[in-house]
């Protein structure tokens, strides 16, 4: 960008002095421009500015009234410095001109190395210079797809499939497979044109569309498919080499015909392993030569196909001479004889031929021969009768059969033999494997794979969004036409017995498709050999890079080592693993057995490509805007269904194994993999499902049978913003066991503007603690002016729709007794009041730091003291706790209190029946609370409590307010008069009944006792004495029965309506829980949470 000036007119006001104007306003300078007004020139060296000018007072002087030059190195970042209104946003958000400049200079990254979501301007990061992509649609997509799709199956198996399945069923197989890949290509085109796709191919598209779990699972399946494809191509190469080029090179030779198949498999293993090692070495040393030879391999494929079509045309004019010898209607292996005759005449003598010697025990005419040989004549037919011969009518229908079935010509006269036991030792042409429609689908499908070749090269394309759809769809259309036309032409030109002859034994071990080629069968043999070699090298080149991309994404932890390689980035370790897996396929040694395996993995990959497109289309996410418009979710769904159908058609057990492998990888990534957020469709699907579920949940409150505690856990943070009571999270985990809703809430004092960073840090600390304690739920840290308001906001607003909490869990405020910490007491009591007002249950854990961790295993009892009915929450909580392994060995005991005139025995029976109907296992005990006089200890507790309350009140009053207080009684100490206290007892269904309890002078009251201080009112509050009496007596009963219990659950009484008695309320609770190691106070919401009905 050249030097330029930006002039900003500033009207000069009369009241401003020239000096002030010079101080406040200076011209905008850029790139070494000279300021005519300021008289200063900024020199530029190496693209950097000179130091800022300073004013007379030494303060840095602004070179612009709009941009602060505190960071001079960033000045060049701003293109338009006259945008003062947005100057603060420019620090974090680029100007539009800068953004467009970056997009125009965008270069694709290497496959799997860096995610496109990562920031490009990280400190110290240097962008790697990548050569500008130059390839167009034809070179970059069309030809690679053609080369990958056309291959070994076309040359070695398609004729056999046509002869076995018939023209009609083969056409159906080809149509289904080609339709599957075409639909997948449409879905892939939509995904590939939805934004810039860095080099990464199908793995990148699936992982970014369906998430890391699906992406990793399908990416590894695609990797395994590509690796086994390498095995298949190597096996095809060796089969061509040993069967058609150099048959004498076999290491293992079969002496008997029945051993020929096993010997061939061993030869395939030896030669295949050697070929794999050689190819792996080539890939390791000179992968660039593999890429340069790709055009040569493609030329071999094209020439072979052209030779085939030329041969078909020639059959119309002059069919080639490939005679087939038939014995009766059986096809014979034409290896060891030249003439298709039993006998021939030499001079005047009739002599036996080589064929005679194969079926008879001696060359003499009176020898003992095979029954079928003796009964049937030998005939010779043309193996390639030609396009106009009408042989297609005989090849329309299928000829499936078991292993060892003879290849026979229909309509040929034949006399069956009685004894067929020796047929396997005679030179007949047999089926080497059992054939069926499903098997042929699995064998044929690899011939249509390779449609991802264009998307794998997306980083090398000039315009990937235009080239990938056009080139891929045209390539599939072209190859589909080739396959379908070949099916018809093979059926119309070649005799059926030759088509069913897999290895060309009946035509002197010629490649069957080679017999049709012009000018020579060797064109097809050599072309298919190099084609298979090239495809094998391409697989060994592409598979390690795919594995390296997955490893470098970091979603599968145990694959991290395969992300490393040589200094130039070549995936050395991934290549070793690929070669090892490829060797497994070679040890199988049968192309027909390996093909269905890789069919499964490719079909699964294509299935998820269609699923990704369907999900994105149905979700209508704002970012789903493909440039390729000829797609629809129904087409994707149809492609997905077709892929799934083909998987189970070809091999249901392979399909299940492939799904199991993908499922295991999915769960492993979900459990151990790194968390990635790629904006995938599955996350969008989850959001839609969650929204739908929340709307449904809000329609009606949950039924009692579905009620479970949905917890809001109120945590306190320490000075370092760490979790203060971690065992509260442990207890939450044990109570929830991963079920239901858990919200962990905490509050920071202050405004959100000042505490935003601390809130984020606190949230991270809480999440770390949740992870350590295995607490599954949500975390929410809010900033509020005070803790009380913050907890109130959480109680009111936490949750969403029908997923709101119905219970609050918090720790007991142990510091409430301290005079200087009266805030904690008020916060606690207000929280109790607000949960009651919100009709929510409240759980308060005392001595929470002594609660068990998740690794402990407790044995003993969980004691429930059921004083008042709160909806059954007290009885439900022990049941939920015992579902966790920490509490599983603990037994539940239920205690209830019998009052005056209660029938304890009947109460126990009724309670046992009630628990039986609730399906709860618990021991039941009824504790009788006899009428006792209020003890001196109760008086002592009450007086100390009232004294503390009075002192706290006095401390909170000003001096004037203290003088206005009612004077306390100055009656002499020890002058406490006996006074009857009216205690009101209420039983269900009865009227209130009062009894008189004598109040006696405390024997502990002395002149020095604080309980008898002059500052204490003379007349003690009767309700306080009564409540304290209840607390003391209940504490005695609980202590005697449950002191050794692992956990004690108690009904939590509600706070007084009069806020003046808050201090007394806390004291009552302290007395009630005194001496108990672990206590959980429970205050129900008032609704029934447990039912006897199913």
PDB file of N, CA, C and O in Angstrom, residues 169-233:
ATOM      1  N   UNK A 169     -29.527 -59.815 -12.793  1.00  0.00           N
ATOM      2  CA  UNK A 169     -29.192 -59.601 -11.382  1.00  0.00           C
ATOM      3  C   UNK A 169     -27.883 -58.824 -11.236  1.00  0.00           C
ATOM      4  O   UNK A 169     -27.741 -58.028 -10.299  1.00  0.00           O
ATOM      5  N   UNK A 170     -26.941 -59.042 -12.137  1.00  0.00           N
ATOM      6  CA  UNK A 170     -25.704 -58.250 -12.092  1.00  0.00           C
ATOM      7  C   UNK A 170     -26.008 -56.786 -12.347  1.00  0.00           C
ATOM      8  O   UNK A 170     -25.443 -55.897 -11.700  1.00  0.00           O
ATOM      9  N   UNK A 171     -26.910 -56.528 -13.296  1.00  0.00           N
ATOM     10  CA  UNK A 171     -27.305 -55.149 -13.560  1.00  0.00           C
ATOM     11  C   UNK A 171     -27.936 -54.528 -12.310  1.00  0.00           C
ATOM     12  O   UNK A 171     -27.695 -53.357 -11.997  1.00  0.00           O
ATOM     13  N   UNK A 172     -28.732 -55.331 -11.593  1.00  0.00           N
ATOM     14  CA  UNK A 172     -29.339 -54.836 -10.353  1.00  0.00           C
ATOM     15  C   UNK A 172     -28.270 -54.535  -9.307  1.00  0.00           C
ATOM     16  O   UNK A 172     -28.336 -53.516  -8.591  1.00  0.00           O
ATOM     17  N   UNK A 173     -27.265 -55.414  -9.194  1.00  0.00           N
ATOM     18  CA  UNK A 173     -26.176 -55.180  -8.233  1.00  0.00           C
ATOM     19  C   UNK A 173     -25.433 -53.897  -8.584  1.00  0.00           C
ATOM     20  O   UNK A 173     -25.191 -53.035  -7.713  1.00  0.00           O
ATOM     21  N   UNK A 174     -25.082 -53.746  -9.845  1.00  0.00           N
ATOM     22  CA  UNK A 174     -24.341 -52.559 -10.276  1.00  0.00           C
ATOM     23  C   UNK A 174     -25.190 -51.308 -10.067  1.00  0.00           C
ATOM     24  O   UNK A 174     -24.691 -50.274  -9.591  1.00  0.00           O
ATOM     25  N   UNK A 175     -26.471 -51.383 -10.382  1.00  0.00           N
ATOM     26  CA  UNK A 175     -27.343 -50.219 -10.227  1.00  0.00           C
ATOM     27  C   UNK A 175     -27.461 -49.820  -8.760  1.00  0.00           C
ATOM     28  O   UNK A 175     -27.403 -48.627  -8.424  1.00  0.00           O
ATOM     29  N   UNK A 176     -27.635 -50.790  -7.853  1.00  0.00           N
ATOM     30  CA  UNK A 176     -27.735 -50.474  -6.423  1.00  0.00           C
ATOM     31  C   UNK A 176     -26.461 -49.822  -5.906  1.00  0.00           C
ATOM     32  O   UNK A 176     -26.503 -48.801  -5.204  1.00  0.00           O
ATOM     33  N   UNK A 177     -25.314 -50.405  -6.276  1.00  0.00           N
ATOM     34  CA  UNK A 177     -24.043 -49.879  -5.769  1.00  0.00           C
ATOM     35  C   UNK A 177     -23.752 -48.500  -6.339  1.00  0.00           C
ATOM     36  O   UNK A 177     -23.309 -47.590  -5.616  1.00  0.00           O
ATOM     37  N   UNK A 178     -24.015 -48.328  -7.620  1.00  0.00           N
ATOM     38  CA  UNK A 178     -23.771 -47.023  -8.230  1.00  0.00           C
ATOM     39  C   UNK A 178     -24.747 -45.971  -7.708  1.00  0.00           C
ATOM     40  O   UNK A 178     -24.378 -44.799  -7.532  1.00  0.00           O
ATOM     41  N   UNK A 179     -25.999 -46.366  -7.456  1.00  0.00           N
ATOM     42  CA  UNK A 179     -26.960 -45.438  -6.867  1.00  0.00           C
ATOM     43  C   UNK A 179     -26.514 -45.016  -5.474  1.00  0.00           C
ATOM     44  O   UNK A 179     -26.640 -43.843  -5.077  1.00  0.00           O
ATOM     45  N   UNK A 180     -25.971 -45.976  -4.719  1.00  0.00           N
ATOM     46  CA  UNK A 180     -25.479 -45.676  -3.379  1.00  0.00           C
ATOM     47  C   UNK A 180     -24.369 -44.635  -3.430  1.00  0.00           C
ATOM     48  O   UNK A 180     -24.385 -43.650  -2.678  1.00  0.00           O
ATOM     49  N   UNK A 181     -23.414 -44.824  -4.329  1.00  0.00           N
ATOM     50  CA  UNK A 181     -22.312 -43.866  -4.404  1.00  0.00           C
ATOM     51  C   UNK A 181     -22.758 -42.530  -4.987  1.00  0.00           C
ATOM     52  O   UNK A 181     -22.240 -41.483  -4.598  1.00  0.00           O
ATOM     53  N   UNK A 182     -23.717 -42.542  -5.918  1.00  0.00           N
ATOM     54  CA  UNK A 182     -24.212 -41.281  -6.465  1.00  0.00           C
ATOM     55  C   UNK A 182     -24.926 -40.459  -5.402  1.00  0.00           C
ATOM     56  O   UNK A 182     -24.708 -39.243  -5.273  1.00  0.00           O
ATOM     57  N   UNK A 183     -25.780 -41.106  -4.619  1.00  0.00           N
ATOM     58  CA  UNK A 183     -26.464 -40.391  -3.539  1.00  0.00           C
ATOM     59  C   UNK A 183     -25.474 -39.889  -2.504  1.00  0.00           C
ATOM     60  O   UNK A 183     -25.615 -38.777  -1.967  1.00  0.00           O
ATOM     61  N   UNK A 184     -24.465 -40.709  -2.216  1.00  0.00           N
ATOM     62  CA  UNK A 184     -23.435 -40.270  -1.272  1.00  0.00           C
ATOM     63  C   UNK A 184     -22.655 -39.089  -1.836  1.00  0.00           C
ATOM     64  O   UNK A 184     -22.308 -38.156  -1.100  1.00  0.00           O
ATOM     65  N   UNK A 185     -22.381 -39.112  -3.129  1.00  0.00           N
ATOM     66  CA  UNK A 185     -21.658 -38.005  -3.752  1.00  0.00           C
ATOM     67  C   UNK A 185     -22.467 -36.714  -3.686  1.00  0.00           C
ATOM     68  O   UNK A 185     -21.900 -35.627  -3.502  1.00  0.00           O
ATOM     69  N   UNK A 186     -23.788 -36.812  -3.818  1.00  0.00           N
ATOM     70  CA  UNK A 186     -24.640 -35.615  -3.710  1.00  0.00           C
ATOM     71  C   UNK A 186     -24.548 -35.050  -2.292  1.00  0.00           C
ATOM     72  O   UNK A 186     -24.396 -33.835  -2.095  1.00  0.00           O
ATOM     73  N   UNK A 187     -24.647 -35.930  -1.297  1.00  0.00           N
ATOM     74  CA  UNK A 187     -24.523 -35.468   0.093  1.00  0.00           C
ATOM     75  C   UNK A 187     -23.137 -34.895   0.348  1.00  0.00           C
ATOM     76  O   UNK A 187     -22.983 -33.856   1.011  1.00  0.00           O
ATOM     77  N   UNK A 188     -22.115 -35.581  -0.165  1.00  0.00           N
ATOM     78  CA  UNK A 188     -20.741 -35.111   0.025  1.00  0.00           C
ATOM     79  C   UNK A 188     -20.531 -33.760  -0.644  1.00  0.00           C
ATOM     80  O   UNK A 188     -19.834 -32.885  -0.104  1.00  0.00           O
ATOM     81  N   UNK A 189     -21.137 -33.555  -1.784  1.00  0.00           N
ATOM     82  CA  UNK A 189     -20.998 -32.283  -2.487  1.00  0.00           C
ATOM     83  C   UNK A 189     -21.612 -31.149  -1.677  1.00  0.00           C
ATOM     84  O   UNK A 189     -21.063 -30.044  -1.613  1.00  0.00           O
ATOM     85  N   UNK A 190     -22.760 -31.425  -1.043  1.00  0.00           N
ATOM     86  CA  UNK A 190     -23.384 -30.394  -0.215  1.00  0.00           C
ATOM     87  C   UNK A 190     -22.490 -30.036   0.963  1.00  0.00           C
ATOM     88  O   UNK A 190     -22.316 -28.854   1.289  1.00  0.00           O
ATOM     89  N   UNK A 191     -21.901 -31.049   1.602  1.00  0.00           N
ATOM     90  CA  UNK A 191     -21.035 -30.774   2.751  1.00  0.00           C
ATOM     91  C   UNK A 191     -19.758 -30.075   2.307  1.00  0.00           C
ATOM     92  O   UNK A 191     -19.296 -29.120   2.941  1.00  0.00           O
ATOM     93  N   UNK A 192     -19.181 -30.533   1.196  1.00  0.00           N
ATOM     94  CA  UNK A 192     -17.911 -29.976   0.742  1.00  0.00           C
ATOM     95  C   UNK A 192     -18.044 -28.531   0.277  1.00  0.00           C
ATOM     96  O   UNK A 192     -17.071 -27.778   0.327  1.00  0.00           O
ATOM     97  N   UNK A 193     -19.227 -28.150  -0.184  1.00  0.00           N
ATOM     98  CA  UNK A 193     -19.423 -26.770  -0.637  1.00  0.00           C
ATOM     99  C   UNK A 193     -20.012 -25.877   0.434  1.00  0.00           C
ATOM    100  O   UNK A 193     -20.329 -24.727   0.166  1.00  0.00           O
ATOM    101  N   UNK A 194     -20.149 -26.382   1.642  1.00  0.00           N
ATOM    102  CA  UNK A 194     -20.634 -25.559   2.761  1.00  0.00           C
ATOM    103  C   UNK A 194     -19.435 -24.966   3.479  1.00  0.00           C
ATOM    104  O   UNK A 194     -19.107 -25.328   4.614  1.00  0.00           O
ATOM    105  N   UNK A 195     -18.744 -24.055   2.824  1.00  0.00           N
ATOM    106  CA  UNK A 195     -17.565 -23.454   3.414  1.00  0.00           C
ATOM    107  C   UNK A 195     -16.298 -24.069   2.853  1.00  0.00           C
ATOM    108  O   UNK A 195     -16.319 -25.025   2.085  1.00  0.00           O
ATOM    109  N   UNK A 196     -15.186 -23.502   3.268  1.00  0.00           N
ATOM    110  CA  UNK A 196     -13.890 -23.967   2.802  1.00  0.00           C
ATOM    111  C   UNK A 196     -13.535 -25.250   3.532  1.00  0.00           C
ATOM    112  O   UNK A 196     -13.567 -25.317   4.753  1.00  0.00           O
ATOM    113  N   UNK A 197     -13.222 -26.303   2.782  1.00  0.00           N
ATOM    114  CA  UNK A 197     -12.856 -27.593   3.368  1.00  0.00           C
ATOM    115  C   UNK A 197     -11.353 -27.771   3.235  1.00  0.00           C
ATOM    116  O   UNK A 197     -10.857 -28.018   2.153  1.00  0.00           O
ATOM    117  N   UNK A 198     -10.592 -27.643   4.335  1.00  0.00           N
ATOM    118  CA  UNK A 198      -9.157 -27.935   4.250  1.00  0.00           C
ATOM    119  C   UNK A 198      -8.952 -29.385   3.877  1.00  0.00           C
ATOM    120  O   UNK A 198      -9.829 -30.231   4.044  1.00  0.00           O
ATOM    121  N   UNK A 199      -7.754 -29.687   3.362  1.00  0.00           N
ATOM    122  CA  UNK A 199      -7.460 -31.047   2.925  1.00  0.00           C
ATOM    123  C   UNK A 199      -7.681 -31.999   4.083  1.00  0.00           C
ATOM    124  O   UNK A 199      -7.127 -31.836   5.141  1.00  0.00           O
ATOM    125  N   UNK A 200      -8.475 -32.991   3.891  1.00  0.00           N
ATOM    126  CA  UNK A 200      -8.808 -33.932   4.955  1.00  0.00           C
ATOM    127  C   UNK A 200      -9.872 -34.893   4.505  1.00  0.00           C
ATOM    128  O   UNK A 200     -10.120 -35.893   5.154  1.00  0.00           O
ATOM    129  N   UNK A 201     -10.522 -34.569   3.406  1.00  0.00           N
ATOM    130  CA  UNK A 201     -11.449 -35.508   2.810  1.00  0.00           C
ATOM    131  C   UNK A 201     -12.626 -35.847   3.684  1.00  0.00           C
ATOM    132  O   UNK A 201     -13.150 -35.030   4.436  1.00  0.00           O
ATOM    133  N   UNK A 202     -13.047 -37.103   3.572  1.00  0.00           N
ATOM    134  CA  UNK A 202     -14.274 -37.541   4.238  1.00  0.00           C
ATOM    135  C   UNK A 202     -14.150 -37.463   5.744  1.00  0.00           C
ATOM    136  O   UNK A 202     -15.120 -37.148   6.435  1.00  0.00           O
ATOM    137  N   UNK A 203     -12.969 -37.753   6.286  1.00  0.00           N
ATOM    138  CA  UNK A 203     -12.810 -37.670   7.746  1.00  0.00           C
ATOM    139  C   UNK A 203     -13.102 -36.265   8.228  1.00  0.00           C
ATOM    140  O   UNK A 203     -13.822 -36.063   9.213  1.00  0.00           O
ATOM    141  N   UNK A 204     -12.541 -35.285   7.547  1.00  0.00           N
ATOM    142  CA  UNK A 204     -12.765 -33.904   7.965  1.00  0.00           C
ATOM    143  C   UNK A 204     -14.254 -33.552   7.888  1.00  0.00           C
ATOM    144  O   UNK A 204     -14.809 -32.972   8.815  1.00  0.00           O
ATOM    145  N   UNK A 205     -14.879 -33.923   6.784  1.00  0.00           N
ATOM    146  CA  UNK A 205     -16.289 -33.563   6.598  1.00  0.00           C
ATOM    147  C   UNK A 205     -17.177 -34.210   7.654  1.00  0.00           C
ATOM    148  O   UNK A 205     -18.059 -33.579   8.225  1.00  0.00           O
ATOM    149  N   UNK A 206     -16.950 -35.480   7.933  1.00  0.00           N
ATOM    150  CA  UNK A 206     -17.810 -36.190   8.884  1.00  0.00           C
ATOM    151  C   UNK A 206     -17.567 -35.690  10.294  1.00  0.00           C
ATOM    152  O   UNK A 206     -18.508 -35.447  11.056  1.00  0.00           O
ATOM    153  N   UNK A 207     -16.305 -35.511  10.658  1.00  0.00           N
ATOM    154  CA  UNK A 207     -16.011 -35.094  12.029  1.00  0.00           C
ATOM    155  C   UNK A 207     -16.544 -33.694  12.301  1.00  0.00           C
ATOM    156  O   UNK A 207     -17.067 -33.423  13.380  1.00  0.00           O
ATOM    157  N   UNK A 208     -16.436 -32.796  11.323  1.00  0.00           N
ATOM    158  CA  UNK A 208     -16.918 -31.423  11.547  1.00  0.00           C
ATOM    159  C   UNK A 208     -18.432 -31.325  11.414  1.00  0.00           C
ATOM    160  O   UNK A 208     -19.022 -30.345  11.855  1.00  0.00           O
ATOM    161  N   UNK A 209     -19.053 -32.341  10.808  1.00  0.00           N
ATOM    162  CA  UNK A 209     -20.511 -32.318  10.663  1.00  0.00           C
ATOM    163  C   UNK A 209     -21.220 -33.099  11.754  1.00  0.00           C
ATOM    164  O   UNK A 209     -22.313 -32.727  12.164  1.00  0.00           O
ATOM    165  N   UNK A 210     -20.611 -34.192  12.224  1.00  0.00           N
ATOM    166  CA  UNK A 210     -21.261 -35.048  13.215  1.00  0.00           C
ATOM    167  C   UNK A 210     -20.545 -35.083  14.549  1.00  0.00           C
ATOM    168  O   UNK A 210     -20.987 -35.778  15.461  1.00  0.00           O
ATOM    169  N   UNK A 211     -19.429 -34.358  14.683  1.00  0.00           N
ATOM    170  CA  UNK A 211     -18.756 -34.304  15.966  1.00  0.00           C
ATOM    171  C   UNK A 211     -17.573 -35.242  16.052  1.00  0.00           C
ATOM    172  O   UNK A 211     -17.388 -36.134  15.226  1.00  0.00           O
ATOM    173  N   UNK A 212     -16.723 -35.045  17.079  1.00  0.00           N
ATOM    174  CA  UNK A 212     -15.501 -35.849  17.187  1.00  0.00           C
ATOM    175  C   UNK A 212     -15.756 -37.327  17.406  1.00  0.00           C
ATOM    176  O   UNK A 212     -14.983 -38.161  16.944  1.00  0.00           O
ATOM    177  N   UNK A 213     -16.854 -37.676  18.118  1.00  0.00           N
ATOM    178  CA  UNK A 213     -17.116 -39.098  18.369  1.00  0.00           C
ATOM    179  C   UNK A 213     -17.417 -39.832  17.064  1.00  0.00           C
ATOM    180  O   UNK A 213     -16.792 -40.848  16.739  1.00  0.00           O
ATOM    181  N   UNK A 214     -18.390 -39.318  16.312  1.00  0.00           N
ATOM    182  CA  UNK A 214     -18.706 -39.929  15.026  1.00  0.00           C
ATOM    183  C   UNK A 214     -17.534 -39.779  14.058  1.00  0.00           C
ATOM    184  O   UNK A 214     -17.213 -40.699  13.304  1.00  0.00           O
ATOM    185  N   UNK A 215     -16.903 -38.606  14.067  1.00  0.00           N
ATOM    186  CA  UNK A 215     -15.787 -38.377  13.154  1.00  0.00           C
ATOM    187  C   UNK A 215     -14.656 -39.346  13.398  1.00  0.00           C
ATOM    188  O   UNK A 215     -14.088 -39.907  12.452  1.00  0.00           O
ATOM    189  N   UNK A 216     -14.301 -39.560  14.675  1.00  0.00           N
ATOM    190  CA  UNK A 216     -13.228 -40.494  14.979  1.00  0.00           C
ATOM    191  C   UNK A 216     -13.590 -41.917  14.619  1.00  0.00           C
ATOM    192  O   UNK A 216     -12.782 -42.661  14.036  1.00  0.00           O
ATOM    193  N   UNK A 217     -14.824 -42.323  14.950  1.00  0.00           N
ATOM    194  CA  UNK A 217     -15.251 -43.696  14.662  1.00  0.00           C
ATOM    195  C   UNK A 217     -15.279 -43.952  13.160  1.00  0.00           C
ATOM    196  O   UNK A 217     -14.736 -44.948  12.667  1.00  0.00           O
ATOM    197  N   UNK A 218     -15.898 -43.039  12.409  1.00  0.00           N
ATOM    198  CA  UNK A 218     -15.999 -43.241  10.961  1.00  0.00           C
ATOM    199  C   UNK A 218     -14.660 -43.009  10.291  1.00  0.00           C
ATOM    200  O   UNK A 218     -14.312 -43.689   9.314  1.00  0.00           O
ATOM    201  N   UNK A 219     -13.872 -42.062  10.816  1.00  0.00           N
ATOM    202  CA  UNK A 219     -12.542 -41.844  10.252  1.00  0.00           C
ATOM    203  C   UNK A 219     -11.672 -43.081  10.363  1.00  0.00           C
ATOM    204  O   UNK A 219     -10.970 -43.448   9.416  1.00  0.00           O
ATOM    205  N   UNK A 220     -11.719 -43.752  11.508  1.00  0.00           N
ATOM    206  CA  UNK A 220     -10.944 -44.976  11.669  1.00  0.00           C
ATOM    207  C   UNK A 220     -11.501 -46.103  10.792  1.00  0.00           C
ATOM    208  O   UNK A 220     -10.744 -46.922  10.269  1.00  0.00           O
ATOM    209  N   UNK A 221     -12.827 -46.154  10.647  1.00  0.00           N
ATOM    210  CA  UNK A 221     -13.407 -47.152   9.732  1.00  0.00           C
ATOM    211  C   UNK A 221     -12.963 -46.887   8.297  1.00  0.00           C
ATOM    212  O   UNK A 221     -12.637 -47.815   7.541  1.00  0.00           O
ATOM    213  N   UNK A 222     -12.944 -45.630   7.906  1.00  0.00           N
ATOM    214  CA  UNK A 222     -12.492 -45.279   6.566  1.00  0.00           C
ATOM    215  C   UNK A 222     -11.017 -45.618   6.391  1.00  0.00           C
ATOM    216  O   UNK A 222     -10.582 -46.102   5.326  1.00  0.00           O
ATOM    217  N   UNK A 223     -10.243 -45.408   7.456  1.00  0.00           N
ATOM    218  CA  UNK A 223      -8.824 -45.778   7.420  1.00  0.00           C
ATOM    219  C   UNK A 223      -8.665 -47.290   7.251  1.00  0.00           C
ATOM    220  O   UNK A 223      -7.856 -47.751   6.434  1.00  0.00           O
ATOM    221  N   UNK A 224      -9.426 -48.063   8.020  1.00  0.00           N
ATOM    222  CA  UNK A 224      -9.345 -49.514   7.898  1.00  0.00           C
ATOM    223  C   UNK A 224      -9.792 -49.968   6.506  1.00  0.00           C
ATOM    224  O   UNK A 224      -9.215 -50.891   5.921  1.00  0.00           O
ATOM    225  N   UNK A 225     -10.842 -49.334   5.965  1.00  0.00           N
ATOM    226  CA  UNK A 225     -11.286 -49.670   4.626  1.00  0.00           C
ATOM    227  C   UNK A 225     -10.217 -49.396   3.588  1.00  0.00           C
ATOM    228  O   UNK A 225      -9.963 -50.216   2.691  1.00  0.00           O
ATOM    229  N   UNK A 226      -9.553 -48.227   3.710  1.00  0.00           N
ATOM    230  CA  UNK A 226      -8.486 -47.899   2.760  1.00  0.00           C
ATOM    231  C   UNK A 226      -7.317 -48.863   2.897  1.00  0.00           C
ATOM    232  O   UNK A 226      -6.698 -49.264   1.900  1.00  0.00           O
ATOM    233  N   UNK A 227      -7.017 -49.265   4.137  1.00  0.00           N
ATOM    234  CA  UNK A 227      -5.913 -50.205   4.358  1.00  0.00           C
ATOM    235  C   UNK A 227      -6.223 -51.570   3.767  1.00  0.00           C
ATOM    236  O   UNK A 227      -5.384 -52.179   3.087  1.00  0.00           O
ATOM    237  N   UNK A 228      -7.430 -52.075   4.008  1.00  0.00           N
ATOM    238  CA  UNK A 228      -7.801 -53.367   3.429  1.00  0.00           C
ATOM    239  C   UNK A 228      -7.935 -53.275   1.910  1.00  0.00           C
ATOM    240  O   UNK A 228      -7.763 -54.276   1.207  1.00  0.00           O
ATOM    241  N   UNK A 229      -8.251 -52.085   1.415  1.00  0.00           N
ATOM    242  CA  UNK A 229      -8.257 -51.910  -0.043  1.00  0.00           C
ATOM    243  C   UNK A 229      -6.850 -52.117  -0.593  1.00  0.00           C
ATOM    244  O   UNK A 229      -6.670 -52.710  -1.665  1.00  0.00           O
ATOM    245  N   UNK A 230      -5.844 -51.642   0.141  1.00  0.00           N
ATOM    246  CA  UNK A 230      -4.468 -51.903  -0.257  1.00  0.00           C
ATOM    247  C   UNK A 230      -4.185 -53.394  -0.313  1.00  0.00           C
ATOM    248  O   UNK A 230      -3.510 -53.883  -1.246  1.00  0.00           O
ATOM    249  N   UNK A 231      -4.694 -54.145   0.687  1.00  0.00           N
ATOM    250  CA  UNK A 231      -4.533 -55.609   0.662  1.00  0.00           C
ATOM    251  C   UNK A 231      -5.187 -56.205  -0.580  1.00  0.00           C
ATOM    252  O   UNK A 231      -4.615 -57.092  -1.237  1.00  0.00           O
ATOM    253  N   UNK A 232      -6.393 -55.735  -0.891  1.00  0.00           N
ATOM    254  CA  UNK A 232      -7.114 -56.277  -2.039  1.00  0.00           C
ATOM    255  C   UNK A 232      -6.362 -56.001  -3.342  1.00  0.00           C
ATOM    256  O   UNK A 232      -6.232 -56.885  -4.204  1.00  0.00           O
ATOM    257  N   UNK A 233      -5.826 -54.787  -3.489  1.00  0.00           N
ATOM    258  CA  UNK A 233      -5.097 -54.464  -4.721  1.00  0.00           C
ATOM    259  C   UNK A 233      -3.808 -55.282  -4.827  1.00  0.00           C
ATOM    260  O   UNK A 233      -3.432 -55.718  -5.925  1.00  0.00           O
TER     261      UNK A 233
END
